[in-house]
Amino acid sequence: MAYNEDAVKAKLAALNETQEAIVTVAQWIMFHRRYAERTAQIWNQRITESPPPKRLNLIYLANEVVQQSKARKKIEFVAAFQPIIAEATAAAYKGASLDIQQKVRRVVDVWRQRQIFDPACQQDIENRINEIDRARGGTRKGGLGGSLFASSASSAPPEYQALITMQAALTKAEALSRPASEGAQAEWEKFNADSSYATATLPGKAGKLGGLLKILANAEGAVAETLKARKSLVEGLEKLLAKNKADLALEEQQLRDINSRKVDAESKKQEVEASILQGLVPLTNNGTSGSPDQDPPRPDAEPLTPPPVESITPVGSPKGLVSTKGADIIPEIPHNSEAEPVAPPFESLSQTAVLMDGPGNMNMTATGSNGALPGLAIHPREASPMESAPKRRKMSKSAEVQDEFADFQDGSGIDADVEAMLG
């Protein structure tokens, strides 16, 4: 399609908010870059005639054109849009909804970040938008987490809210002082360049000087307000800086303490591990073992072996009666069931004499305290016919026993009553 004004207006009228439509129109416009200045003028005219949603689409289109042109180092469209972009952006921002205003601010932030326009042009765009916000008396929140040239104090931490207020006051003062200062500078240069001042009458000179003084006084007041706001901001920043420096020193000390404790704990841990490897038990501060108490000693268990059986032989009996030798020969004596029990021929048997009368039979004769035998006897049982003749075993006396009772062999030394019993 050939380039003409009607074609450009048709393209802008058919523009919608989709990315595809914006890129298509932008490529067509950049193709006809030799008509960049005329295209920018038609675009600006379309901004003033369109409703707010269409204005946002035109802002998107201008953003695509100027960014792509600068990326390709084709400055025709940047130079064409720079004189009109501030007024057009303010027109698109004014009267729009909060959502559209945030989107416009987001585009302006991108221009600042990527330095699409000159700093003066960028500052002019931001000042115009701020003026609209102040005139409306409302607060706004910048896009992408807040604008770079203004912010809302409600979303900031408490320690920064005062600084944000000071920064807002400074921005407002700058917006008023900059035009006044520039106007005063221009009037001063104009006054010095006025050749008619030398030939003017005194009342005329007084009038010119009075007007110049009024302009200079206004500029002086505006600059003074800016200076005051900036000093307040610097003081607030210094206080915040001092507080952060103090906090920094405290945190550094805390870090050193923590590192020292960590090193101490690591050293103790290594000592404990070394003690474990060496089989040692470290002692605590109170001198007790840091390990759990050892098992108590086992109690003395009662042996399973039964106690020894008490000997039937009375205490004090001669050793020859209860001891036998493996070499002694025990003669076998035929069993006589009618034989009377015979008392042992010694006096030292004081309690009970025990004689083995065959296998399993035992004759027991008790003696009194005086050694006499009262005749109490336990007779052996009768042998059954089927049993073989029982064998009586007699303990052989050793030579020592025989020598001990040698004095009694002739019957001397025996009491009369014992001798009567023995017959």
Short mmCIF file of C-alpha atoms in Angstrom, two decimals:
data_model
loop_
_atom_site.label_atom_id
_atom_site.label_comp_id
_atom_site.label_asym_id
_atom_site.label_seq_id
_atom_site.Cartn_x
_atom_site.Cartn_y
_atom_site.Cartn_z
CA MET A 1 0.00 0.00 0.00
CA ALA A 2 1.37 3.38 -1.00
CA TYR A 3 1.95 5.93 1.74
CA ASN A 4 -0.59 8.75 2.13
CA GLU A 5 -2.44 10.41 4.98
CA ASP A 6 -5.61 8.42 4.43
CA ALA A 7 -3.68 5.18 4.57
CA VAL A 8 -2.03 6.20 7.83
CA LYS A 9 -5.37 7.22 9.36
CA ALA A 10 -6.91 3.94 8.25
CA LYS A 11 -4.10 1.98 9.84
CA LEU A 12 -4.44 3.89 13.11
CA ALA A 13 -8.23 3.55 13.14
CA ALA A 14 -8.05 -0.22 12.67
CA LEU A 15 -5.44 -0.62 15.42
CA ASN A 16 -6.40 -2.88 18.36
CA GLU A 17 -4.64 -3.92 21.56
CA THR A 18 -3.30 -7.25 20.29
CA GLN A 19 0.42 -7.65 19.90
CA GLU A 20 0.10 -8.87 16.33
CA ALA A 21 -1.85 -5.79 15.20
CA ILE A 22 0.55 -3.37 16.90
CA VAL A 23 3.64 -5.04 15.40
CA THR A 24 2.09 -5.13 11.90
CA VAL A 25 1.22 -1.41 11.87
CA ALA A 26 4.59 -0.51 13.39
CA GLN A 27 6.47 -2.40 10.66
CA TRP A 28 4.44 -0.63 7.97
CA ILE A 29 5.16 2.77 9.51
CA MET A 30 8.90 2.02 9.86
CA PHE A 31 8.99 0.91 6.24
CA HIS A 32 8.00 4.44 5.30
CA ARG A 33 10.51 6.06 7.63
CA ARG A 34 11.18 8.97 5.27
CA TYR A 35 7.68 10.16 6.23
CA ALA A 36 8.41 9.84 9.95
CA GLU A 37 7.67 13.44 10.85
CA ARG A 38 4.31 13.47 9.06
CA THR A 39 3.36 10.13 10.58
CA ALA A 40 4.12 11.44 14.08
CA GLN A 41 1.87 14.45 13.51
CA ILE A 42 -1.02 12.27 12.31
CA TRP A 43 -0.47 10.00 15.31
CA ASN A 44 -0.62 12.98 17.70
CA GLN A 45 -3.81 14.22 16.09
CA ARG A 46 -5.33 10.77 16.46
CA ILE A 47 -4.41 10.74 20.18
CA THR A 48 -6.51 13.85 20.87
CA GLU A 49 -9.49 12.53 18.92
CA SER A 50 -9.64 8.97 20.27
CA PRO A 51 -11.26 7.68 23.47
CA PRO A 52 -9.01 6.53 26.37
CA PRO A 53 -8.82 2.82 25.33
CA LYS A 54 -7.78 3.80 21.78
CA ARG A 55 -5.21 6.24 23.20
CA LEU A 56 -3.55 3.41 25.10
CA ASN A 57 -3.25 1.42 21.85
CA LEU A 58 -1.63 4.43 20.16
CA ILE A 59 0.85 4.73 23.06
CA TYR A 60 1.72 1.05 22.58
CA LEU A 61 2.22 1.70 18.85
CA ALA A 62 4.54 4.66 19.46
CA ASN A 63 6.50 2.58 22.01
CA GLU A 64 7.00 -0.23 19.47
CA VAL A 65 8.07 2.19 16.72
CA VAL A 66 10.59 4.21 18.74
CA GLN A 67 12.13 1.15 20.48
CA GLN A 68 12.58 -0.80 17.25
CA SER A 69 13.96 2.27 15.50
CA LYS A 70 16.52 2.91 18.22
CA ALA A 71 17.50 -0.75 18.31
CA ARG A 72 18.17 -0.57 14.57
CA LYS A 73 19.92 2.77 15.00
CA LYS A 74 17.34 4.52 12.85
CA ILE A 75 16.72 7.76 14.75
CA GLU A 76 14.17 9.27 12.37
CA PHE A 77 11.13 8.26 14.43
CA VAL A 78 12.78 9.08 17.80
CA ALA A 79 13.49 12.58 16.56
CA ALA A 80 9.97 12.87 15.11
CA PHE A 81 8.14 11.73 18.29
CA GLN A 82 10.34 13.48 20.87
CA PRO A 83 8.80 16.99 20.51
CA ILE A 84 5.24 15.72 20.85
CA ILE A 85 5.51 12.67 23.05
CA ALA A 86 5.16 14.52 26.39
CA GLU A 87 1.93 16.27 25.42
CA ALA A 88 0.52 13.13 23.79
CA THR A 89 1.32 10.98 26.80
CA ALA A 90 -0.32 13.48 29.14
CA ALA A 91 -3.40 13.50 26.90
CA ALA A 92 -3.59 9.70 27.01
CA TYR A 93 -3.11 9.70 30.80
CA LYS A 94 -5.62 12.43 31.63
CA GLY A 95 -9.20 11.27 32.10
CA ALA A 96 -8.30 7.59 31.81
CA SER A 97 -9.20 4.88 34.32
CA LEU A 98 -6.77 3.79 36.99
CA ASP A 99 -5.94 0.61 35.10
CA ILE A 100 -5.10 2.53 31.90
CA GLN A 101 -3.07 5.08 33.85
CA GLN A 102 -0.98 2.31 35.39
CA LYS A 103 -0.32 0.84 31.94
CA VAL A 104 0.73 4.27 30.63
CA ARG A 105 3.08 4.70 33.58
CA ARG A 106 4.55 1.28 32.87
CA VAL A 107 5.42 2.38 29.32
CA VAL A 108 6.97 5.60 30.65
CA ASP A 109 9.08 3.58 33.09
CA VAL A 110 10.34 1.44 30.19
CA TRP A 111 11.33 4.59 28.30
CA ARG A 112 13.31 5.77 31.30
CA GLN A 113 15.01 2.44 31.88
CA ARG A 114 16.02 2.02 28.25
CA GLN A 115 16.76 5.73 27.73
CA ILE A 116 14.66 6.00 24.61
CA PHE A 117 14.30 9.81 24.76
CA ASP A 118 16.60 12.55 25.99
CA PRO A 119 16.65 13.13 29.77
CA ALA A 120 14.94 16.49 29.42
CA CYS A 121 12.14 14.97 27.34
CA GLN A 122 11.78 12.09 29.77
CA GLN A 123 11.59 14.47 32.74
CA ASP A 124 8.97 16.52 30.94
CA ILE A 125 6.80 13.43 30.43
CA GLU A 126 7.03 12.52 34.10
CA ASN A 127 6.33 16.06 35.29
CA ARG A 128 3.18 16.27 33.19
CA ILE A 129 1.89 13.01 34.60
CA ASN A 130 2.68 14.10 38.16
CA GLU A 131 0.86 17.37 37.63
CA ILE A 132 -2.25 15.47 36.54
CA ASP A 133 -2.07 13.35 39.68
CA ARG A 134 -1.64 16.36 41.95
CA ALA A 135 -4.46 18.23 40.25
CA ARG A 136 -6.76 15.30 40.77
CA GLY A 137 -5.68 15.09 44.43
CA GLY A 138 -5.49 11.31 44.48
CA THR A 139 -2.69 8.90 45.09
CA ARG A 140 -1.49 6.45 42.54
CA LYS A 141 0.72 3.44 42.43
CA GLY A 142 3.25 3.03 39.72
CA GLY A 143 3.39 0.06 37.42
CA LEU A 144 5.94 -2.71 37.80
CA GLY A 145 6.07 -2.25 41.57
CA GLY A 146 5.99 1.58 41.43
CA SER A 147 7.27 4.32 39.21
CA LEU A 148 10.89 5.35 39.32
CA PHE A 149 10.00 9.03 39.75
CA ALA A 150 7.19 8.73 42.31
CA SER A 151 5.92 6.19 44.74
CA SER A 152 3.24 5.56 47.30
CA ALA A 153 4.30 5.75 50.92
CA SER A 154 1.64 3.29 52.05
CA SER A 155 3.38 0.36 50.33
CA ALA A 156 6.85 1.18 51.70
CA PRO A 157 8.38 0.07 55.03
CA PRO A 158 7.78 2.45 57.98
CA GLU A 159 11.37 3.71 58.09
CA TYR A 160 11.11 4.82 54.45
CA GLN A 161 7.70 6.50 54.55
CA ALA A 162 9.13 9.78 55.85
CA LEU A 163 11.76 9.73 53.13
CA ILE A 164 9.14 9.08 50.49
CA THR A 165 7.15 12.06 51.71
CA MET A 166 10.27 14.23 51.57
CA GLN A 167 11.06 12.98 48.09
CA ALA A 168 7.54 13.78 46.92
CA ALA A 169 7.85 17.30 48.33
CA LEU A 170 11.18 17.72 46.57
CA THR A 171 9.76 16.52 43.28
CA LYS A 172 6.89 18.98 43.57
CA ALA A 173 9.26 21.82 44.40
CA GLU A 174 11.48 20.95 41.47
CA ALA A 175 8.49 20.90 39.13
CA LEU A 176 7.68 24.50 40.20
CA SER A 177 11.20 25.84 40.46
CA ARG A 178 12.55 24.59 37.15
CA PRO A 179 10.16 26.63 34.93
CA ALA A 180 10.57 29.68 37.17
CA SER A 181 14.34 29.42 37.07
CA GLU A 182 14.42 28.90 33.33
CA GLY A 183 12.03 31.84 32.82
CA ALA A 184 14.12 34.07 35.02
CA GLN A 185 17.23 33.13 33.10
CA ALA A 186 15.50 33.87 29.79
CA GLU A 187 14.20 37.24 31.00
CA TRP A 188 17.63 38.19 32.26
CA GLU A 189 19.23 37.36 28.94
CA LYS A 190 16.46 39.25 27.12
CA PHE A 191 16.96 42.27 29.35
CA ASN A 192 20.67 42.32 28.67
CA ALA A 193 20.12 41.91 24.94
CA ASP A 194 17.50 44.71 24.77
CA SER A 195 19.14 47.56 22.94
CA SER A 196 16.22 49.89 23.60
CA TYR A 197 16.92 49.96 27.30
CA ALA A 198 19.74 52.43 26.84
CA THR A 199 17.53 54.92 24.98
CA ALA A 200 14.41 54.31 27.09
CA THR A 201 13.14 56.95 29.46
CA LEU A 202 13.60 56.60 33.15
CA PRO A 203 10.01 55.49 33.78
CA GLY A 204 10.44 52.94 30.97
CA LYS A 205 13.67 51.64 32.51
CA ALA A 206 11.99 51.46 35.90
CA GLY A 207 9.12 49.42 34.45
CA LYS A 208 11.46 46.96 32.77
CA LEU A 209 13.54 46.56 35.89
CA GLY A 210 10.42 46.10 38.01
CA GLY A 211 9.17 43.29 35.76
CA LEU A 212 12.58 41.62 35.80
CA LEU A 213 12.77 41.84 39.59
CA LYS A 214 9.34 40.25 39.95
CA ILE A 215 10.37 37.32 37.76
CA LEU A 216 13.63 36.91 39.64
CA ALA A 217 11.81 37.03 42.99
CA ASN A 218 9.43 34.27 41.90
CA ALA A 219 12.33 32.17 40.73
CA GLU A 220 14.16 32.85 43.99
CA GLY A 221 11.21 31.65 46.08
CA ALA A 222 10.78 28.51 43.97
CA VAL A 223 14.47 27.63 44.15
CA ALA A 224 14.48 28.30 47.90
CA GLU A 225 11.62 25.84 48.37
CA THR A 226 13.50 23.26 46.34
CA LEU A 227 16.61 23.84 48.41
CA LYS A 228 14.66 23.46 51.64
CA ALA A 229 13.03 20.24 50.49
CA ARG A 230 16.35 18.83 49.36
CA LYS A 231 18.03 19.63 52.69
CA SER A 232 15.24 17.87 54.55
CA LEU A 233 15.66 14.84 52.35
CA VAL A 234 19.42 14.80 52.88
CA GLU A 235 18.96 15.00 56.66
CA GLY A 236 16.52 12.12 56.57
CA LEU A 237 18.89 10.08 54.47
CA GLU A 238 21.77 10.83 56.85
CA LYS A 239 19.70 9.70 59.83
CA LEU A 240 18.76 6.52 58.04
CA LEU A 241 22.38 6.01 57.05
CA ALA A 242 23.59 6.52 60.65
CA LYS A 243 21.00 4.06 61.93
CA ASN A 244 22.03 1.49 59.36
CA LYS A 245 25.71 1.99 60.20
CA ALA A 246 24.99 1.37 63.89
CA ASP A 247 22.98 -1.72 63.02
CA LEU A 248 25.78 -2.86 60.75
CA ALA A 249 28.37 -2.59 63.54
CA LEU A 250 26.08 -4.51 65.91
CA GLU A 251 25.47 -7.26 63.38
CA GLU A 252 29.21 -7.56 62.67
CA GLN A 253 29.86 -8.03 66.40
CA GLN A 254 27.11 -10.62 66.60
CA LEU A 255 28.63 -12.44 63.65
CA ARG A 256 32.04 -12.50 65.34
CA ASP A 257 30.51 -13.87 68.55
CA ILE A 258 28.65 -16.56 66.66
CA ASN A 259 31.78 -17.57 64.76
CA SER A 260 33.76 -17.77 68.03
CA ARG A 261 31.11 -19.96 69.62
CA LYS A 262 30.98 -22.11 66.55
CA VAL A 263 34.75 -22.67 66.67
CA ASP A 264 34.53 -23.52 70.38
CA ALA A 265 31.72 -25.99 69.75
CA GLU A 266 33.67 -27.60 66.91
CA SER A 267 36.72 -27.98 69.17
CA LYS A 268 34.68 -29.65 71.90
CA LYS A 269 33.07 -31.92 69.38
CA GLN A 270 36.46 -33.04 68.09
CA GLU A 271 37.61 -33.74 71.66
CA VAL A 272 34.53 -35.85 72.33
CA GLU A 273 35.02 -37.78 69.10
CA ALA A 274 38.68 -38.39 69.95
CA SER A 275 37.70 -39.63 73.41
CA ILE A 276 35.18 -41.99 71.90
CA LEU A 277 37.76 -43.38 69.52
CA GLN A 278 40.23 -43.88 72.35
CA GLY A 279 37.67 -45.60 74.53
CA LEU A 280 37.73 -42.85 77.15
CA VAL A 281 34.77 -41.34 78.93
CA PRO A 282 35.07 -37.55 79.33
CA LEU A 283 34.20 -36.10 82.69
CA THR A 284 31.72 -33.28 83.12
CA ASN A 285 32.37 -30.14 85.14
CA ASN A 286 31.16 -31.69 88.39
CA GLY A 287 33.58 -34.61 88.08
CA THR A 288 30.99 -37.24 87.29
CA SER A 289 31.08 -39.36 84.21
CA GLY A 290 29.34 -37.90 81.23
CA SER A 291 28.31 -41.38 80.08
CA PRO A 292 25.39 -43.30 81.56
CA ASP A 293 26.01 -45.19 84.81
CA GLN A 294 27.56 -48.62 84.43
CA ASP A 295 25.66 -51.75 85.30
CA PRO A 296 25.78 -52.61 89.02
CA PRO A 297 27.75 -55.74 90.03
CA ARG A 298 25.87 -58.96 89.75
CA PRO A 299 24.56 -60.40 93.03
CA ASP A 300 26.05 -63.62 94.38
CA ALA A 301 23.81 -66.32 93.02
CA GLU A 302 23.13 -69.36 95.15
CA PRO A 303 24.98 -72.32 93.67
CA LEU A 304 22.88 -75.04 92.15
CA THR A 305 24.90 -77.80 93.96
CA PRO A 306 22.83 -79.09 96.90
CA PRO A 307 24.27 -78.62 100.35
CA PRO A 308 26.31 -81.49 101.75
CA VAL A 309 24.31 -84.17 103.57
CA GLU A 310 24.88 -84.16 107.28
CA SER A 311 26.77 -87.21 108.38
CA ILE A 312 24.84 -89.64 110.50
CA THR A 313 27.95 -90.40 112.54
CA PRO A 314 27.78 -88.44 115.80
CA VAL A 315 30.21 -85.72 116.48
CA GLY A 316 33.16 -86.94 118.51
CA SER A 317 33.11 -90.52 117.19
CA PRO A 318 36.48 -92.10 116.57
CA LYS A 319 37.86 -91.59 113.12
CA GLY A 320 38.31 -95.30 112.58
CA LEU A 321 34.53 -95.91 112.51
CA VAL A 322 33.75 -93.48 109.70
CA SER A 323 36.79 -93.81 107.46
CA THR A 324 37.65 -96.61 105.17
CA LYS A 325 40.55 -97.27 102.92
CA GLY A 326 40.34 -98.59 99.44
CA ALA A 327 42.89 -101.33 100.30
CA ASP A 328 40.97 -102.67 103.32
CA ILE A 329 39.36 -106.05 102.87
CA ILE A 330 35.85 -106.31 104.21
CA PRO A 331 35.10 -109.94 105.07
CA GLU A 332 31.65 -111.24 104.30
CA ILE A 333 29.73 -112.45 107.36
CA PRO A 334 26.75 -114.76 106.96
CA HIS A 335 23.47 -113.19 107.89
CA ASN A 336 21.91 -114.32 111.14
CA SER A 337 18.43 -113.00 111.62
CA GLU A 338 18.30 -114.17 115.21
CA ALA A 339 21.50 -112.57 116.35
CA GLU A 340 21.23 -109.93 118.96
CA PRO A 341 22.68 -106.53 118.35
CA VAL A 342 26.10 -106.11 119.83
CA ALA A 343 27.24 -102.83 121.26
CA PRO A 344 30.53 -101.44 120.15
CA PRO A 345 33.41 -102.13 122.50
CA PHE A 346 34.34 -98.54 123.26
CA GLU A 347 33.21 -95.80 125.61
CA SER A 348 33.51 -92.77 123.40
CA LEU A 349 30.29 -93.62 121.59
CA SER A 350 27.98 -91.32 123.54
CA GLN A 351 24.93 -90.92 121.42
CA THR A 352 24.18 -93.57 118.82
CA ALA A 353 25.98 -96.51 117.33
CA VAL A 354 25.14 -97.44 113.79
CA LEU A 355 25.79 -100.90 112.36
CA MET A 356 25.07 -102.01 108.85
CA ASP A 357 23.12 -105.27 108.96
CA GLY A 358 22.95 -106.42 105.44
CA PRO A 359 22.06 -104.31 102.46
CA GLY A 360 19.40 -101.76 103.25
CA ASN A 361 19.18 -102.77 107.00
CA MET A 362 20.43 -100.73 109.89
CA ASN A 363 20.55 -101.44 113.68
CA MET A 364 20.59 -98.32 115.84
CA THR A 365 21.26 -98.46 119.59
CA ALA A 366 20.91 -95.32 121.65
CA THR A 367 22.94 -94.72 124.76
CA GLY A 368 22.17 -92.53 127.67
CA SER A 369 24.18 -89.68 128.98
CA ASN A 370 26.23 -92.03 131.11
CA GLY A 371 27.18 -94.28 128.20
CA ALA A 372 24.89 -97.21 129.21
CA LEU A 373 22.90 -98.98 126.52
CA PRO A 374 19.18 -99.15 127.48
CA GLY A 375 18.53 -101.95 125.01
CA LEU A 376 16.64 -99.90 122.44
CA ALA A 377 17.19 -101.64 119.12
CA ILE A 378 15.76 -101.69 115.65
CA HIS A 379 15.81 -105.26 114.29
CA PRO A 380 16.37 -106.02 110.69
CA ARG A 381 13.53 -107.20 108.44
CA GLU A 382 13.05 -110.86 107.59
CA ALA A 383 14.57 -111.95 104.36
CA SER A 384 12.20 -113.35 101.77
CA PRO A 385 12.76 -116.88 100.43
CA MET A 386 13.52 -115.52 96.99
CA GLU A 387 16.32 -113.34 98.22
CA SER A 388 19.83 -114.64 98.49
CA ALA A 389 21.61 -114.71 101.75
CA PRO A 390 22.40 -111.17 102.80
CA LYS A 391 25.93 -110.22 103.29
CA ARG A 392 27.10 -108.45 106.39
CA ARG A 393 29.95 -106.13 105.86
CA LYS A 394 32.26 -105.13 108.64
CA MET A 395 34.52 -102.17 108.58
CA SER A 396 38.12 -103.22 109.16
CA LYS A 397 39.93 -101.38 111.86
CA SER A 398 43.12 -99.77 111.15
CA ALA A 399 46.19 -100.28 113.28
CA GLU A 400 45.62 -96.95 114.96
CA VAL A 401 42.14 -97.95 116.13
CA GLN A 402 43.37 -101.32 117.32
CA ASP A 403 46.07 -99.64 119.39
CA GLU A 404 43.47 -97.26 120.82
CA PHE A 405 41.26 -100.08 122.12
CA ALA A 406 44.10 -102.44 123.05
CA ASP A 407 43.62 -101.67 126.76
CA PHE A 408 40.03 -103.00 126.67
CA GLN A 409 40.87 -106.43 125.23
CA ASP A 410 41.35 -108.04 128.65
CA GLY A 411 38.14 -106.60 130.08
CA SER A 412 39.82 -104.20 132.46
CA GLY A 413 38.75 -100.60 132.60
CA ILE A 414 35.08 -101.34 131.74
CA ASP A 415 32.29 -100.21 134.03
CA ALA A 416 30.39 -102.86 135.92
CA ASP A 417 27.03 -102.12 134.42
CA VAL A 418 28.48 -102.21 130.90
CA GLU A 419 30.26 -105.44 131.69
CA ALA A 420 26.93 -106.88 132.97
CA MET A 421 25.23 -105.97 129.75
CA LEU A 422 27.98 -107.46 127.69
CA GLY A 423 27.61 -110.68 129.66
#
